[in-house]
Amino acid sequence: MADGSSETKSSNQMWGGRFASGPDAIMEEINASIGFDKKLYAQDIRGSIAHATMLAHQGIISAEDKDKIVHGLDTILSEIESGAFEFSRRLEDIHMNVEARLATLIGPAAGRLHTARSRNDQVALDFRLWVKEELQKTERALTGLIAAFLDRAEEHADTVMPGFTHLQTAQPVTFGHHCMAYVEMFGRDRSRVRHAIEHMDESPIGAAALAGTGFPIDRHMTASALGFREPTRNSIDTVSDRDFALEFLSIAAIAATHLSRLAEEIVIWSTPQFGFIRLSDAFSTGSSIMPQKKNPDAAELVRAKTGRINGSLIALLTVMKGLPLAYSKDMQEDKEQVFDAAESLELAIAAMTGMVRDMTVRADRMKAAAGSGYSTATDLADWLVREAGLPFRDAHHVTGRAVALAEQKGCDLANLSLAELQAINPAITDKVFDVLTVEASVASRTSFGGTAPAEVRRQIAWWRARN
Ligand code: ARG
């Protein structure tokens, strides 16, 4: 298997029949994918075992050859897993590396494995199996992140904080409610993952090069042996389709966007100016020059990984956009994008789960900030509508004047006297002070999906039953 220099000029043993000489060194370098597609070794071997078993079952190869092939493939699997296998760039990719080794191990029977199949359906199979497994991992990782948020939400269903729009204080909310917003986002990501698994659950093997095959293969048999719901229906589409990879990348990009928004909030919340949370030592770093600093590096890197993941999506969309049917070698560029995005996403979800579980929530700081910025102004306006019968637009105007007065006096709305409020609108009574606290504001928002602690607890219970 060694890549001996005497061999580099000879033609390829897999497809070199009509070739007089081997590839130029540059050709070999641009053409080879073994450097990255060796990641598909387990899927490649599993696919070949299913294919050989089906060929024997259909009487296309003998049972003895099938046994030799399966035994040889098992040996190769353990060679690769123990690190003993020598990958050769001259053999281009994982498919030919495995097949060439099989020939060395079992002799001529190895040549029968590639009956009724092509590397085109083979790579479509291997890669689909890999992406499907990665989606299953992503589903589990998202479940873990959702669980972390549900715990924090439960713990802080009553913890008031400012809710923001335009990053300006808007209305008081609870930290539990804010956490549950992320549960919704990651819950949608997870349902996109589940949907994608459904969508791609069709076996490509047996499409052959693009036109199917004249051998009496059983594609339903290989599909079920490999854990797919059914075989794909159109052999041309099968070898030219990379939607499953694009779907993975789009799901990853949307999830990474959610992670990045959370990362940004963590960066903001952990500044001394906000001080809403303190990150654990385990998920922050110090500065080599400024001893007082504790930096949210993990959150910053999660935010940055989104750039890579979005880049991968755009890269593969661009590779695919002008390709005529069916297979073109351009499609070999699919794997590195998906592998890189998968690694980044896994790491980002794991780091975020750790940060959410470990961070200290500073309820005192959140509460102090919740009351500032006239966050209960809407409550005053609503009170005027409800108790004094004002149209909302007039109530909005009255409240605006009250805010202006408080601002001029440098105090909160709740610190204005009844006389001052009545000077703005005589219908105001001392009952108004019941709604001007942040706790009263939050407790009043009992609408479905609202921020009232009772409602947030109901949302948590709904999710607990589904996580
Ligand atoms: N390494 C190739 C890929 O990743 C495998 C398929 C090659 N097929 C071909 N007809 N050259 O796409």
mmCIF file of N, CA, C and O in Angstrom, residues 67-98:
data_model
loop_
_atom_site.group_PDB
_atom_site.id
_atom_site.type_symbol
_atom_site.label_atom_id
_atom_site.label_comp_id
_atom_site.label_asym_id
_atom_site.label_seq_id
_atom_site.Cartn_x
_atom_site.Cartn_y
_atom_site.Cartn_z
ATOM 1 N N ASP A 67 -18.436 -14.056 1.349
ATOM 2 C CA ASP A 67 -17.821 -14.275 2.664
ATOM 3 C C ASP A 67 -16.403 -13.716 2.713
ATOM 4 O O ASP A 67 -15.998 -13.100 3.701
ATOM 5 N N LYS A 68 -15.655 -13.956 1.635
ATOM 6 C CA LYS A 68 -14.285 -13.421 1.589
ATOM 7 C C LYS A 68 -14.311 -11.892 1.647
ATOM 8 O O LYS A 68 -13.515 -11.273 2.367
ATOM 9 N N ILE A 69 -15.224 -11.310 0.894
ATOM 10 C CA ILE A 69 -15.317 -9.836 0.852
ATOM 11 C C ILE A 69 -15.655 -9.283 2.239
ATOM 12 O O ILE A 69 -14.997 -8.368 2.743
ATOM 13 N N VAL A 70 -16.666 -9.878 2.877
ATOM 14 C CA VAL A 70 -17.105 -9.367 4.188
ATOM 15 C C VAL A 70 -15.984 -9.532 5.215
ATOM 16 O O VAL A 70 -15.691 -8.611 5.981
ATOM 17 N N HIS A 71 -15.329 -10.672 5.181
ATOM 18 C CA HIS A 71 -14.226 -10.910 6.113
ATOM 19 C C HIS A 71 -13.101 -9.909 5.882
ATOM 20 O O HIS A 71 -12.555 -9.316 6.817
ATOM 21 N N GLY A 72 -12.771 -9.701 4.601
ATOM 22 C CA GLY A 72 -11.717 -8.736 4.253
ATOM 23 C C GLY A 72 -12.081 -7.325 4.710
ATOM 24 O O GLY A 72 -11.243 -6.595 5.249
ATOM 25 N N LEU A 73 -13.338 -6.955 4.502
ATOM 26 C CA LEU A 73 -13.762 -5.605 4.897
ATOM 27 C C LEU A 73 -13.692 -5.439 6.417
ATOM 28 O O LEU A 73 -13.303 -4.374 6.925
ATOM 29 N N ASP A 74 -14.060 -6.493 7.144
ATOM 30 C CA ASP A 74 -13.945 -6.437 8.621
ATOM 31 C C ASP A 74 -12.492 -6.225 9.040
ATOM 32 O O ASP A 74 -12.203 -5.465 9.965
ATOM 33 N N THR A 75 -11.594 -6.936 8.345
ATOM 34 C CA THR A 75 -10.164 -6.779 8.651
ATOM 35 C C THR A 75 -9.728 -5.336 8.399
ATOM 36 O O THR A 75 -9.027 -4.726 9.222
ATOM 37 N N ILE A 76 -10.171 -4.788 7.278
ATOM 38 C CA ILE A 76 -9.793 -3.403 6.935
ATOM 39 C C ILE A 76 -10.319 -2.422 7.981
ATOM 40 O O ILE A 76 -9.608 -1.508 8.415
ATOM 41 N N LEU A 77 -11.554 -2.660 8.426
ATOM 42 C CA LEU A 77 -12.130 -1.791 9.459
ATOM 43 C C LEU A 77 -11.234 -1.771 10.693
ATOM 44 O O LEU A 77 -10.926 -0.709 11.236
ATOM 45 N N SER A 78 -10.791 -2.978 11.120
ATOM 46 C CA SER A 78 -9.945 -2.951 12.329
ATOM 47 C C SER A 78 -8.561 -2.387 12.044
ATOM 48 O O SER A 78 -7.985 -1.727 12.905
ATOM 49 N N GLU A 79 -8.074 -2.580 10.828
ATOM 50 C CA GLU A 79 -6.780 -1.955 10.484
ATOM 51 C C GLU A 79 -6.877 -0.429 10.561
ATOM 52 O O GLU A 79 -5.993 0.233 11.110
ATOM 53 N N ILE A 80 -7.963 0.097 10.026
ATOM 54 C CA ILE A 80 -8.106 1.570 10.038
ATOM 55 C C ILE A 80 -8.260 2.049 11.482
ATOM 56 O O ILE A 80 -7.613 3.000 11.915
ATOM 57 N N GLU A 81 -9.088 1.319 12.253
ATOM 58 C CA GLU A 81 -9.347 1.787 13.620
ATOM 59 C C GLU A 81 -8.127 1.666 14.520
ATOM 60 O O GLU A 81 -7.975 2.429 15.467
ATOM 61 N N SER A 82 -7.250 0.723 14.219
ATOM 62 C CA SER A 82 -6.047 0.594 15.057
ATOM 63 C C SER A 82 -4.914 1.497 14.547
ATOM 64 O O SER A 82 -3.847 1.556 15.147
ATOM 65 N N GLY A 83 -5.129 2.162 13.426
ATOM 66 C CA GLY A 83 -4.094 3.051 12.889
ATOM 67 C C GLY A 83 -3.079 2.325 12.014
ATOM 68 O O GLY A 83 -2.105 2.920 11.562
ATOM 69 N N ALA A 84 -3.297 1.035 11.759
ATOM 70 C CA ALA A 84 -2.329 0.264 10.977
ATOM 71 C C ALA A 84 -2.485 0.466 9.466
ATOM 72 O O ALA A 84 -1.578 0.180 8.691
ATOM 73 N N PHE A 85 -3.635 0.970 9.060
ATOM 74 C CA PHE A 85 -3.922 1.102 7.627
ATOM 75 C C PHE A 85 -3.100 2.237 7.021
ATOM 76 O O PHE A 85 -3.007 3.321 7.596
ATOM 77 N N GLU A 86 -2.504 1.966 5.870
ATOM 78 C CA GLU A 86 -1.761 3.034 5.186
ATOM 79 C C GLU A 86 -2.589 3.592 4.042
ATOM 80 O O GLU A 86 -2.829 2.910 3.051
ATOM 81 N N PHE A 87 -3.025 4.844 4.202
ATOM 82 C CA PHE A 87 -3.809 5.485 3.151
ATOM 83 C C PHE A 87 -2.875 5.965 2.047
ATOM 84 O O PHE A 87 -1.768 6.419 2.321
ATOM 85 N N SER A 88 -3.313 5.828 0.806
ATOM 86 C CA SER A 88 -2.478 6.229 -0.315
ATOM 87 C C SER A 88 -3.186 7.297 -1.153
ATOM 88 O O SER A 88 -4.335 7.101 -1.583
ATOM 89 N N ARG A 89 -2.496 8.404 -1.391
ATOM 90 C CA ARG A 89 -3.088 9.469 -2.187
ATOM 91 C C ARG A 89 -3.218 9.067 -3.653
ATOM 92 O O ARG A 89 -4.084 9.535 -4.367
ATOM 93 N N ARG A 90 -2.323 8.173 -4.058
ATOM 94 C CA ARG A 90 -2.383 7.697 -5.439
ATOM 95 C C ARG A 90 -3.717 7.013 -5.708
ATOM 96 O O ARG A 90 -4.223 6.998 -6.829
ATOM 97 N N LEU A 91 -4.325 6.460 -4.667
ATOM 98 C CA LEU A 91 -5.608 5.773 -4.828
ATOM 99 C C LEU A 91 -6.795 6.727 -4.623
ATOM 100 O O LEU A 91 -7.923 6.289 -4.374
ATOM 101 N N GLU A 92 -6.520 7.997 -4.696
ATOM 102 C CA GLU A 92 -7.531 9.066 -4.714
ATOM 103 C C GLU A 92 -8.393 9.222 -3.486
ATOM 104 O O GLU A 92 -8.376 10.241 -2.826
ATOM 105 N N ASP A 93 -9.225 8.220 -3.237
ATOM 106 C CA ASP A 93 -10.249 8.439 -2.222
ATOM 107 C C ASP A 93 -10.444 7.204 -1.349
ATOM 108 O O ASP A 93 -9.793 6.170 -1.545
ATOM 109 N N ILE A 94 -11.346 7.313 -0.406
ATOM 110 C CA ILE A 94 -11.571 6.231 0.555
ATOM 111 C C ILE A 94 -12.075 4.968 -0.144
ATOM 112 O O ILE A 94 -11.689 3.852 0.209
ATOM 113 N N HIS A 95 -12.902 5.163 -1.175
ATOM 114 C CA HIS A 95 -13.494 4.000 -1.853
ATOM 115 C C HIS A 95 -12.415 3.130 -2.483
ATOM 116 O O HIS A 95 -12.410 1.910 -2.336
ATOM 117 N N MET A 96 -11.474 3.775 -3.180
ATOM 118 C CA MET A 96 -10.441 3.004 -3.874
ATOM 119 C C MET A 96 -9.362 2.527 -2.914
ATOM 120 O O MET A 96 -8.753 1.480 -3.133
ATOM 121 N N ASN A 97 -9.137 3.276 -1.846
ATOM 122 C CA ASN A 97 -8.182 2.793 -0.845
ATOM 123 C C ASN A 97 -8.674 1.489 -0.210
ATOM 124 O O ASN A 97 -7.913 0.535 -0.061
ATOM 125 N N VAL A 98 -9.941 1.457 0.113
ATOM 126 C CA VAL A 98 -10.500 0.248 0.739
ATOM 127 C C VAL A 98 -10.488 -0.912 -0.267
ATOM 128 O O VAL A 98 -10.071 -2.032 0.057
#
